Amino acid sequence: MPTRFSLARMLPALLRPAALGLLLCGGLPVTAATFCVGTGDELSQILDGPGANAANNGQDDFILLRTGRFTSEAGAIGGVNWFFQSAEGRTLSISGGWNSNCTTQSTDPTATVLEATNQRLGFILLAQDLDGSSQFSISNLTLSKGRSVNAATIMADMATALRMSVLGASGTIVAVENVIMTGGTAASNATNSMVAKVKLSGSGTLRFRNNVVYANNLSGAAGTSNVDIATDTNAIGLVSNNSIFGNVASSNSAGLDGSGVLTLNNNVLAENTSTSPTGADQLGYVTPS
């Protein structure tokens, strides 16, 4: 079982999500596939295993993670623990805190922990939704101990805990809600490494809210940040009720970096430090070209 700690007392407002994810809004679609998952290897198989999986089964997929600590040996050392890639334009929802038969859900994000054991990246989602009918969400869990190595071995912009990159249309939703990200590390050659990078291109709405990023998440070489939220073209981002604190970066981008059309509300950015001689910025913004 995951280690319990007093973060809920420290930041109670941040651990009571405005929404527990897309799963609980109006029930499941008729064409949905629902998975009740109890191990990290099982999650890897559902997301990216051989044969039919969530990326190619032609259905909306709702993955319910039971309480407990999830690890996986499916990915190569230095690779990715949990990976999803699809161009089908189907909904993918992953949420934690479920009981043994996935009938009730705890709202405590520490109840389900996806731990990459300091050997691999945590979770990566790459998808597109060209008709604006899809939702991609991760909610109500903890991502811990991800590690990035040389970015050239996989892709640019490594994220130790969470990387989501979606090409959307009007109606597309990308959501990260009530997630704790902690304990990430990066090798010295892991350029453009960060804890979380969430990007929505094209159109649609990105929601990053009620999340906590803390406890010495260490990003990589120059030009990195701990959390990077980006939109472009007609997409918009809503960034609210997050706490990003106590992290260490090797560039001056130590807290939250944003680009595109973003609305920021009620976020706490504090005590993020840098090993760079130029100091540490808690908040940075890049105007789209």
Backbone as numpy.savetxt, mean C-alpha at the origin, in Angstrom:
# Nx Ny Nz CAx CAy CAz Cx Cy Cz
0.67 -14.96 16.14 -0.17 -13.77 16.14 0.71 -12.52 16.14
0.22 -11.39 15.62 1.04 -10.19 15.55 1.27 -9.60 16.92
2.38 -8.90 17.06 2.69 -8.21 18.30 1.73 -7.04 18.50
1.19 -6.91 19.68 0.28 -5.80 20.00 1.09 -4.64 20.56
0.66 -3.42 20.30 1.34 -2.26 20.84 0.32 -1.15 21.04
0.73 -0.03 21.60 -0.20 1.00 22.03 -0.42 2.09 21.02
-0.21 1.81 19.72 -0.39 2.83 18.70 -1.82 3.34 18.67
-2.79 2.47 18.95 -4.18 2.91 18.94 -4.43 4.00 19.98
-3.74 3.93 21.12 -3.90 4.98 22.13 -3.19 6.25 21.70
-2.09 6.11 20.97 -1.33 7.28 20.55 -2.08 8.08 19.49
-2.72 7.35 18.55 -3.35 8.02 17.42 -4.74 7.44 17.20
-5.65 7.60 18.15 -6.94 6.92 18.03 -7.73 7.34 16.82
-7.67 8.61 16.43 -8.47 9.06 15.30 -8.02 8.42 14.01
-6.72 8.13 13.92 -6.19 7.58 12.68 -6.51 6.10 12.53
-6.83 5.43 13.61 -7.10 4.00 13.55 -8.59 3.70 13.53
-9.42 4.74 13.37 -10.84 4.54 13.17 -11.17 5.01 11.78
-11.12 4.13 10.78 -11.26 4.57 9.39 -12.63 5.10 9.09
-12.66 6.09 8.19 -13.94 6.60 7.72 -14.66 5.53 6.92
-13.91 4.62 6.31 -14.51 3.50 5.58 -13.59 2.32 5.72
-14.14 1.13 5.86 -13.32 -0.06 6.00 -12.97 -0.67 4.67
-13.26 0.01 3.60 -12.91 -0.49 2.28 -14.15 -0.70 1.44
-13.90 -0.97 0.18 -14.98 -1.06 -0.79 -15.83 -2.30 -0.58
-15.30 -3.29 0.13 -16.01 -4.53 0.33 -17.33 -4.34 1.03
-17.38 -3.41 2.01 -18.55 -3.30 2.86 -19.60 -2.35 2.32
-19.40 -1.82 1.14 -20.31 -0.83 0.59 -21.28 -1.50 -0.38
-22.42 -1.93 0.11 -23.46 -2.40 -0.78 -23.35 -3.85 -1.19
-22.49 -4.65 -0.53 -22.39 -6.05 -0.86 -21.51 -6.34 -2.05
-21.34 -7.62 -2.36 -20.45 -8.04 -3.43 -21.18 -8.07 -4.76
-20.48 -7.73 -5.86 -21.09 -7.87 -7.17 -21.43 -9.32 -7.48
-22.39 -9.54 -8.36 -22.81 -10.89 -8.71 -21.66 -11.70 -9.28
-20.77 -11.07 -10.03 -19.68 -11.77 -10.70 -18.42 -11.84 -9.85
-18.52 -11.58 -8.56 -17.32 -11.51 -7.73 -16.85 -12.88 -7.29
-15.53 -13.01 -7.16 -14.92 -14.17 -6.51 -14.42 -13.73 -5.14
-14.74 -14.49 -4.12 -14.35 -14.15 -2.75 -13.43 -15.24 -2.21
-12.32 -14.82 -1.58 -11.34 -15.75 -1.05 -11.14 -15.46 0.44
-11.20 -16.49 1.26 -10.90 -16.38 2.68 -9.52 -16.97 2.89
-8.53 -16.14 3.20 -7.12 -16.51 3.10 -6.47 -16.52 4.48
-5.67 -17.58 4.73 -5.06 -17.72 6.04 -3.55 -17.75 6.07
-2.88 -17.79 4.90 -1.41 -17.82 4.88 -0.87 -16.90 3.80
0.39 -16.52 3.95 1.03 -15.67 2.96 1.26 -16.37 1.64
1.59 -17.67 1.68 1.77 -18.41 0.43 0.46 -18.56 -0.33
-0.63 -18.75 0.40 -1.95 -18.83 -0.23 -2.29 -17.50 -0.91
-1.98 -16.40 -0.26 -2.22 -15.09 -0.87 -1.40 -14.92 -2.13
-0.13 -15.34 -2.12 0.70 -15.27 -3.32 0.10 -16.06 -4.47
-0.41 -17.25 -4.16 -1.00 -18.12 -5.19 -2.24 -17.46 -5.80
-3.08 -16.86 -4.98 -4.31 -16.23 -5.47 -3.99 -15.02 -6.33
-2.98 -14.26 -5.95 -2.66 -13.04 -6.68 -1.92 -13.31 -7.98
-0.97 -14.27 -7.94 -0.04 -14.36 -9.06 0.44 -15.78 -9.32
-0.30 -16.77 -8.84 0.13 -18.14 -9.02 -0.17 -18.66 -10.41
0.31 -19.85 -10.73 0.04 -20.44 -12.05 -1.44 -20.77 -12.20
-1.90 -20.77 -13.45 -3.30 -21.09 -13.72 -4.21 -19.92 -13.41
-5.46 -20.21 -13.11 -6.44 -19.16 -12.82 -6.10 -18.47 -11.51
-6.10 -17.17 -11.53 -5.86 -16.40 -10.32 -6.61 -15.07 -10.42
-6.45 -14.21 -9.42 -7.21 -12.97 -9.40 -6.91 -12.08 -10.59
-5.73 -12.20 -11.18 -5.36 -11.34 -12.30 -6.02 -11.76 -13.60
-6.46 -13.01 -13.71 -6.97 -13.46 -15.01 -8.26 -14.27 -14.94
-8.96 -14.27 -13.79 -10.16 -15.09 -13.70 -11.41 -14.41 -14.25
-11.27 -13.17 -14.74 -12.39 -12.49 -15.36 -13.47 -12.04 -14.40
-13.15 -11.99 -13.11 -14.13 -11.59 -12.10 -13.57 -10.49 -11.21
-14.46 -9.75 -10.55 -14.04 -8.91 -9.46 -13.61 -9.83 -8.31
-12.53 -9.46 -7.63 -11.96 -10.33 -6.60 -11.90 -9.63 -5.26
-12.44 -10.28 -4.25 -12.44 -9.77 -2.89 -11.69 -10.77 -2.02
-10.52 -10.34 -1.53 -9.63 -11.23 -0.77 -9.70 -10.82 0.69
-10.21 -11.73 1.52 -10.39 -11.49 2.95 -9.28 -12.21 3.69
-8.46 -11.46 4.40 -7.32 -12.02 5.12 -7.69 -12.24 6.58
-7.46 -13.47 7.06 -7.73 -13.76 8.45 -6.72 -13.04 9.35
-7.01 -12.99 10.61 -6.07 -12.40 11.56 -4.85 -13.31 11.68
-3.70 -12.70 11.95 -2.47 -13.46 12.11 -1.32 -12.82 11.36
-0.18 -13.50 11.38 1.04 -13.03 10.73 1.23 -13.81 9.44
1.30 -13.11 8.31 1.45 -13.72 7.00 2.89 -13.52 6.51
3.54 -14.59 6.13 4.83 -14.52 5.45 4.75 -15.41 4.22
5.73 -15.28 3.32 5.72 -16.11 2.12 7.13 -16.32 1.62
7.39 -17.50 1.14 8.66 -17.82 0.51 8.50 -17.96 -1.00
7.37 -17.47 -1.53 7.09 -17.67 -2.95 8.01 -16.85 -3.85
8.37 -15.66 -3.42 9.21 -14.80 -4.24 10.68 -15.03 -3.99
11.50 -14.72 -4.99 12.95 -14.84 -4.82 13.45 -13.80 -3.82
14.54 -14.13 -3.14 15.15 -13.17 -2.23 15.48 -11.90 -3.02
15.09 -10.76 -2.49 15.29 -9.50 -3.20 14.18 -9.18 -4.18
13.19 -10.06 -4.30 12.08 -9.83 -5.21 10.87 -9.24 -4.50
9.70 -9.79 -4.78 8.45 -9.26 -4.25 7.69 -10.39 -3.55
7.17 -10.11 -2.37 6.39 -11.12 -1.68 5.02 -11.33 -2.31
4.29 -10.23 -2.54 2.93 -10.34 -3.07 2.78 -9.39 -4.25
2.41 -9.96 -5.40 2.42 -9.20 -6.65 1.12 -9.45 -7.43
0.54 -8.37 -7.95 -0.67 -8.47 -8.77 -0.51 -7.57 -9.97
-0.78 -8.11 -11.16 -0.72 -7.31 -12.38 -1.85 -7.74 -13.30
-2.63 -6.77 -13.76 -3.76 -7.11 -14.62 -4.11 -5.95 -15.52
-4.50 -6.26 -16.75 -5.00 -5.26 -17.68 -6.47 -5.50 -18.00
-7.15 -6.33 -17.20 -8.54 -6.68 -17.47 -9.54 -5.65 -16.98
-9.13 -4.74 -16.11 -10.08 -3.78 -15.59 -11.07 -4.39 -14.63
-10.59 -5.20 -13.69 -11.46 -5.83 -12.70 -11.11 -5.33 -11.31
-12.13 -5.26 -10.47 -11.93 -4.82 -9.09 -11.08 -5.82 -8.32
-10.16 -5.30 -7.50 -9.41 -6.12 -6.55 -9.47 -5.43 -5.19
-10.01 -6.10 -4.20 -10.08 -5.59 -2.84 -9.41 -6.58 -1.90
-8.43 -6.09 -1.11 -7.75 -6.91 -0.12 -7.96 -6.25 1.24
-8.53 -6.98 2.17 -8.77 -6.40 3.50 -8.43 -7.41 4.57
-7.91 -6.94 5.70 -7.51 -7.80 6.79 -8.46 -7.75 7.97
-8.13 -8.55 8.99 -8.88 -8.52 10.24 -10.02 -9.50 10.33
-10.10 -10.47 9.40 -11.24 -11.38 9.38 -11.02 -12.58 10.30
-12.13 -13.13 10.82 -12.04 -14.31 11.67 -11.81 -15.56 10.84
-11.83 -16.74 11.45 -11.40 -17.96 10.78 -12.26 -18.33 9.58
-13.53 -18.00 9.60 -14.37 -18.31 8.44 -14.81 -17.06 7.68
-14.13 -15.94 7.97 -14.34 -14.68 7.24 -15.78 -14.20 7.28
-16.37 -14.28 8.47 -17.74 -13.77 8.63 -17.80 -12.49 9.44
-16.77 -12.22 10.27 -16.72 -10.97 11.01 -15.32 -10.38 10.87
-15.23 -9.05 11.03 -13.96 -8.36 10.79 -13.62 -7.44 11.95
-12.38 -7.52 12.40 -11.84 -6.58 13.38 -11.40 -5.31 12.67
-11.57 -4.17 13.32 -11.12 -2.90 12.73 -9.69 -2.56 13.12
-9.02 -3.43 13.88 -7.65 -3.20 14.33 -6.68 -3.60 13.22
-5.93 -2.64 12.63 -5.03 -3.00 11.53 -3.85 -3.85 11.95
-3.59 -3.95 13.25 -2.50 -4.82 13.70 -2.92 -6.28 13.80
-4.19 -6.57 13.58 -4.66 -7.95 13.71 -4.19 -8.82 12.55
-3.96 -8.23 11.37 -3.43 -8.96 10.21 -2.14 -8.29 9.78
-1.04 -9.02 9.79 0.27 -8.46 9.46 0.87 -9.22 8.28
1.12 -8.50 7.19 1.87 -9.07 6.06 3.32 -8.69 6.25
4.14 -9.67 6.57 5.54 -9.40 6.92 6.47 -9.98 5.85
7.31 -9.11 5.29 8.24 -9.53 4.24 9.58 -9.99 4.80
9.73 -10.05 6.09 10.88 -10.62 6.82 12.23 -10.04 6.38
12.23 -8.75 5.99 13.47 -8.06 5.62 14.19 -8.72 4.44
13.45 -9.42 3.57 14.07 -10.10 2.45 13.52 -9.66 1.09
12.27 -9.17 1.05 11.63 -8.85 -0.21 10.79 -7.59 -0.06
10.36 -7.06 -1.20 9.35 -6.02 -1.18 8.04 -6.59 -0.66
7.18 -5.71 -0.15 5.92 -6.18 0.41 4.88 -6.50 -0.64
4.13 -5.48 -1.10 3.02 -5.70 -2.01 3.10 -4.73 -3.18
2.94 -5.26 -4.42 2.93 -4.43 -5.62 1.67 -4.74 -6.43
0.98 -3.70 -6.86 -0.19 -3.82 -7.74 0.02 -2.92 -8.94
-0.06 -3.51 -10.14 0.03 -2.78 -11.39 -1.21 -3.13 -12.21
-2.02 -2.13 -12.56 -3.29 -2.45 -13.22 -3.75 -1.29 -14.08
-4.73 -1.59 -14.94 -5.38 -0.54 -15.70 -6.89 -0.81 -15.75
-7.64 0.29 -15.87 -9.10 0.23 -15.88 -9.57 1.26 -16.89
-9.72 0.86 -18.14 -9.96 1.82 -19.21 -11.42 2.23 -19.34
-12.34 1.52 -18.67 -13.74 1.93 -18.74 -14.25 2.54 -17.44
-13.39 2.68 -16.45 -13.77 3.37 -15.21 -14.71 2.59 -14.32
-14.71 1.27 -14.41 -15.63 0.46 -13.61 -14.97 -0.25 -12.45
-13.67 -0.07 -12.28 -12.93 -0.89 -11.31 -12.51 -0.10 -10.07
-12.30 -0.88 -9.01 -11.80 -0.34 -7.76 -10.65 -1.22 -7.29
-9.58 -0.58 -6.84 -8.41 -1.31 -6.36 -8.14 -0.81 -4.94
-8.27 -1.70 -3.96 -8.15 -1.23 -2.58 -7.38 -2.21 -1.72
-6.70 -1.66 -0.74 -6.05 -2.44 0.31 -6.37 -1.74 1.62
-6.81 -2.51 2.62 -7.31 -1.87 3.83 -7.17 -2.79 5.04
-7.09 -2.13 6.20 -7.27 -2.80 7.48 -6.21 -3.86 7.77
-4.93 -3.52 7.56 -3.86 -4.46 7.84 -2.55 -3.72 8.05
-1.52 -4.47 8.40 -0.17 -3.93 8.59 0.77 -4.55 7.57
1.60 -3.70 6.95 2.67 -4.13 6.05 3.99 -3.86 6.75
4.78 -4.90 7.01 5.98 -4.70 7.80 7.19 -5.39 7.19
8.36 -4.83 7.49 9.66 -5.42 7.21 9.88 -5.74 5.75
9.43 -4.85 4.85 9.79 -4.97 3.45 11.20 -4.46 3.22
11.86 -4.97 2.18 13.22 -4.52 1.88 13.39 -4.41 0.37
13.96 -3.30 -0.08 14.25 -3.12 -1.49 15.75 -3.22 -1.73
16.08 -3.80 -2.88 17.47 -3.90 -3.31 17.60 -3.09 -4.59
18.62 -3.37 -5.39 18.85 -2.59 -6.60 17.60 -2.53 -7.47
17.10 -1.31 -7.70 15.84 -1.15 -8.43 15.90 -1.71 -9.83
17.07 -1.77 -10.42 17.19 -2.25 -11.79 16.81 -3.73 -11.91
16.80 -4.45 -10.80 16.46 -5.86 -10.87 14.97 -6.09 -11.04
14.13 -5.09 -10.73 12.69 -5.26 -10.87 12.08 -4.11 -11.66
12.06 -2.93 -11.09 11.50 -1.75 -11.74 11.95 -0.53 -10.97
11.76 0.63 -11.57 12.13 1.87 -10.88 11.13 2.15 -9.75
11.52 3.05 -8.87 10.65 3.51 -7.78 10.20 2.36 -6.89
11.13 1.71 -6.25 10.81 0.62 -5.36 10.12 1.14 -4.11
9.19 0.36 -3.59 8.52 0.71 -2.34 8.59 -0.50 -1.42
9.17 -0.32 -0.25 9.40 -1.45 0.63 8.10 -2.06 1.13
7.08 -1.25 1.39 5.82 -1.76 1.91 4.77 -1.92 0.81
4.52 -0.84 0.04 3.37 -0.84 -0.86 3.66 -0.02 -2.10
3.43 -0.62 -3.28 3.49 0.09 -4.55 2.21 -0.21 -5.32
1.44 0.83 -5.66 0.24 0.67 -6.48 0.34 1.67 -7.62
0.21 1.20 -8.84 0.25 2.06 -10.02 -0.89 1.65 -10.95
-1.83 2.57 -11.17 -3.04 2.26 -11.92 -3.25 3.31 -13.00
-3.57 2.85 -14.21 -4.04 3.72 -15.28 -5.55 3.62 -15.30
-6.23 4.73 -14.98 -7.67 4.67 -14.81 -8.44 5.57 -15.76
-9.76 5.49 -15.63 -10.68 6.35 -16.36 -11.64 6.95 -15.35
-12.53 7.82 -15.80 -13.50 8.41 -14.89 -14.31 7.32 -14.22
-14.31 7.30 -12.90 -14.98 6.24 -12.15 -14.02 5.29 -11.48
-12.78 5.21 -11.92 -11.78 4.35 -11.28 -11.50 4.84 -9.86
-11.39 3.91 -8.92 -11.04 4.25 -7.54 -9.83 3.43 -7.12
-8.84 4.11 -6.55 -7.69 3.47 -5.92 -7.70 3.90 -4.46
-7.70 2.94 -3.53 -7.85 3.28 -2.12 -6.86 2.51 -1.26
-6.21 3.25 -0.36 -5.38 2.67 0.70 -5.90 3.26 2.00
-6.49 2.41 2.85 -7.18 2.92 4.02 -6.93 2.03 5.24
-6.63 2.68 6.36 -6.42 1.99 7.63 -5.31 0.94 7.52
-4.18 1.35 6.97 -3.02 0.48 6.80 -1.84 1.04 7.59
-1.15 0.20 8.32 0.08 0.57 9.01 1.26 0.05 8.19
2.28 0.89 7.98 3.49 0.50 7.26 4.69 0.79 8.15
5.46 -0.23 8.43 6.52 -0.07 9.42 7.67 -1.02 9.16
8.87 -0.61 9.61 10.01 -1.50 9.61 10.65 -1.77 8.27
10.41 -0.92 7.25 11.00 -1.13 5.95 12.45 -0.70 5.89
13.25 -1.39 5.07 14.65 -1.02 4.88 14.99 -1.07 3.40
16.08 -0.40 3.03 16.54 -0.39 1.64 18.05 -0.57 1.61
18.51 -1.36 0.64 19.94 -1.50 0.43 20.52 -0.19 -0.10
21.81 0.00 0.07 22.43 1.27 -0.31 22.35 1.52 -1.81
22.18 0.47 -2.63 22.11 0.65 -4.07 20.67 0.71 -4.58
19.70 0.78 -3.68 18.28 0.78 -4.07 17.84 2.21 -4.36
18.16 2.69 -5.55 17.81 4.06 -5.92 16.30 4.22 -6.04
15.84 5.45 -5.73 14.41 5.78 -5.77 13.57 4.78 -4.98
14.04 4.48 -3.79 13.32 3.58 -2.91 12.53 4.39 -1.89
11.35 3.89 -1.53 10.51 4.57 -0.54 9.69 3.53 0.20
8.91 3.96 1.16 8.05 3.03 1.88 6.79 2.73 1.09
6.13 3.78 0.59 4.90 3.59 -0.17 4.87 4.55 -1.35
4.49 4.04 -2.51 4.24 4.87 -3.68 2.90 4.45 -4.28
1.97 5.39 -4.33 0.65 5.13 -4.88 0.40 6.15 -5.98
0.13 5.67 -7.20 -0.04 6.57 -8.34 -1.27 6.17 -9.15
-2.07 7.19 -9.51 -3.21 7.00 -10.40 -3.04 7.93 -11.59
-2.96 7.36 -12.78 -2.82 8.13 -14.01 -4.15 8.11 -14.77
-4.28 9.06 -15.69 -5.50 9.12 -16.50 -6.58 9.87 -15.77
-7.60 9.17 -15.28 -8.71 9.78 -14.54 -9.07 8.89 -13.36
-9.94 9.41 -12.52 -10.40 8.65 -11.36 -10.02 9.32 -10.07
-10.24 8.60 -8.96 -10.01 9.14 -7.62 -9.09 8.22 -6.84
-8.07 8.79 -6.23 -7.14 8.09 -5.36 -7.42 8.52 -3.93
-7.62 7.56 -3.04 -7.83 7.86 -1.62 -6.71 7.22 -0.81
-6.00 8.04 -0.06 -4.96 7.56 0.85 -5.29 8.16 2.20
-5.91 7.37 3.08 -6.41 7.97 4.31 -6.41 6.99 5.48
-6.31 7.56 6.68 -6.31 6.80 7.92 -5.17 5.78 7.98
-4.01 6.16 7.43 -2.85 5.28 7.44 -1.77 5.79 8.38
-0.92 4.88 8.84 0.19 5.22 9.72 1.48 4.66 9.13
2.48 5.53 8.95 3.79 5.13 8.44 4.81 5.57 9.49
5.46 4.63 10.15 6.27 5.02 11.30 7.40 4.02 11.56
8.24 4.40 12.48 9.25 3.54 13.11 10.39 3.17 12.17
11.17 4.18 11.85 12.45 3.98 11.16 12.32 3.21 9.85
11.28 3.51 9.09 11.29 3.08 7.70 12.43 3.83 7.03
13.34 3.11 6.39 14.55 3.71 5.85 14.52 3.64 4.33
14.47 4.79 3.69 14.47 4.80 2.23 15.90 4.74 1.71
16.04 4.67 0.37 17.34 4.38 -0.22 18.18 5.58 -0.55
18.58 5.73 -1.81 19.55 6.74 -2.20 18.89 8.08 -2.45
19.67 9.05 -2.95 19.17 10.41 -3.16 17.95 10.40 -4.06
17.01 11.29 -3.78 15.80 11.41 -4.57 14.67 10.55 -4.07
14.78 10.03 -2.88 13.74 9.17 -2.34 12.88 9.93 -1.33
11.75 9.33 -0.99 10.91 9.85 0.09 10.25 8.68 0.77
9.63 8.92 1.90 9.01 7.81 2.61 7.63 7.48 2.09
6.84 8.47 1.71 5.54 8.22 1.11 5.43 9.13 -0.11
5.05 8.56 -1.26 4.93 9.32 -2.49 3.53 9.08 -3.06
2.72 10.13 -3.15 1.36 10.05 -3.68 1.32 10.89 -4.95
0.88 10.29 -6.06 0.96 10.98 -7.34 -0.30 10.75 -8.17
-0.75 11.82 -8.83 -1.80 11.71 -9.83 -1.34 12.48 -11.06
-1.89 12.14 -12.22 -1.63 12.97 -13.39 -2.83 12.96 -14.32
-2.78 13.81 -15.34 -3.86 14.04 -16.29 -5.10 14.52 -15.53
-6.20 13.77 -15.53 -7.43 14.22 -14.88 -7.70 13.53 -13.55
-6.79 12.74 -13.06 -6.99 12.05 -11.79 -6.83 13.02 -10.62
-7.53 12.74 -9.52 -7.41 13.55 -8.31 -7.08 12.64 -7.13
-6.40 13.21 -6.13 -6.02 12.44 -4.95 -6.53 13.10 -3.68
-7.05 12.30 -2.78 -7.53 12.75 -1.48 -6.66 12.11 -0.42
-5.88 12.92 0.29 -4.91 12.43 1.27 -5.30 13.00 2.62
-5.81 12.16 3.51 -6.36 12.69 4.76 -6.17 11.73 5.92
-6.04 12.33 7.11 -6.00 11.60 8.38 -4.88 10.56 8.44
-3.74 10.89 7.84 -2.58 10.01 7.90 -1.56 10.54 8.91
-0.79 9.64 9.46 0.31 10.02 10.34 1.60 9.39 9.82
2.58 10.25 9.51 3.88 9.81 8.97 4.94 10.38 9.89
5.58 9.53 10.69 6.48 10.05 11.71 7.58 9.06 12.04
8.70 9.60 12.53 9.78 8.77 13.02 10.49 7.94 11.98
10.45 8.37 10.71 11.10 7.65 9.63 12.45 8.29 9.29
13.29 7.56 8.58 14.62 8.05 8.21 14.81 7.91 6.70
15.21 8.99 6.05 15.49 8.96 4.61 16.95 9.34 4.37
17.44 9.03 3.19 18.80 9.41 2.85 18.84 10.64 1.95
17.66 11.19 1.63 17.60 12.47 0.92 16.82 13.44 1.80
16.62 14.68 1.32 15.89 15.63 2.14 14.38 15.41 2.07
13.90 14.52 1.19 12.48 14.17 1.13 12.21 13.06 2.13
11.85 13.44 3.34 11.79 12.46 4.42 10.39 12.10 4.86
9.39 12.92 4.51 8.04 12.65 4.99 7.09 12.23 3.89
6.35 13.21 3.35 5.36 12.96 2.30 5.70 13.80 1.08
5.77 13.15 -0.08 5.93 13.84 -1.35 4.66 13.65 -2.17
4.22 14.71 -2.85 3.03 14.62 -3.66 3.24 15.27 -5.01
2.44 14.84 -5.98 2.43 15.50 -7.29 1.05 15.32 -7.90
0.69 16.24 -8.79 -0.62 16.19 -9.41 -1.64 16.97 -8.62
-2.91 16.66 -8.83 -4.01 17.33 -8.14 -4.32 16.57 -6.86
-3.93 17.14 -5.72 -4.11 16.49 -4.43 -4.80 17.42 -3.45
-5.66 16.86 -2.62 -6.23 17.58 -1.48 -5.72 16.93 -0.21
-5.01 17.71 0.62 -4.46 17.20 1.86 -5.26 17.76 3.03
-5.61 16.89 3.96 -6.42 17.32 5.09 -6.10 16.50 6.33
-5.75 17.19 7.41 -5.62 16.56 8.73 -4.57 15.46 8.75
-3.41 15.72 8.14 -2.30 14.78 8.18 -1.26 15.24 9.20
-0.62 14.28 9.85 0.45 14.57 10.79 1.77 14.12 10.19
2.68 15.07 9.97 4.02 14.78 9.44 5.01 15.32 10.45
5.74 14.45 11.12 6.58 14.92 12.22 7.77 13.99 12.45
8.89 14.59 12.83 10.06 13.85 13.29 10.58 12.85 12.27
10.37 13.14 10.99 11.03 12.38 9.95 12.39 13.02 9.69
13.43 12.22 9.68 14.78 12.75 9.61 15.49 12.22 8.36
16.67 12.79 8.10 17.43 12.41 6.92 18.91 12.34 7.24
19.58 11.45 6.55 21.04 11.39 6.66 21.70 12.36 5.69
20.92 13.06 4.88 21.45 14.03 3.93 21.93 15.29 4.65
23.05 15.88 4.21 23.53 17.11 4.85 22.61 18.31 4.60
21.68 18.19 3.64 20.77 19.30 3.36 19.55 19.31 4.25
19.43 18.34 5.14 18.32 18.33 6.07 17.14 17.51 5.58
16.02 17.64 6.28 14.85 16.80 6.01 13.61 17.66 5.81
12.90 17.43 4.71 11.61 18.09 4.47 10.50 17.15 4.88
9.55 17.67 5.66 8.41 16.85 6.05 7.40 16.71 4.92
7.29 17.74 4.07 6.31 17.74 2.98 6.94 18.35 1.73
6.76 17.68 0.61 7.25 18.20 -0.67 6.18 18.03 -1.73
6.20 18.92 -2.74 5.19 18.85 -3.82 5.86 19.19 -5.14
5.53 18.41 -6.16 6.05 18.65 -7.50 4.88 18.96 -8.42
4.91 20.12 -9.08 3.86 20.48 -10.02 4.00 19.67 -11.27
2.94 19.02 -11.76 3.06 18.23 -12.99 3.48 19.09 -14.17
4.30 18.51 -15.04 4.76 19.25 -16.20 3.69 19.25 -17.29
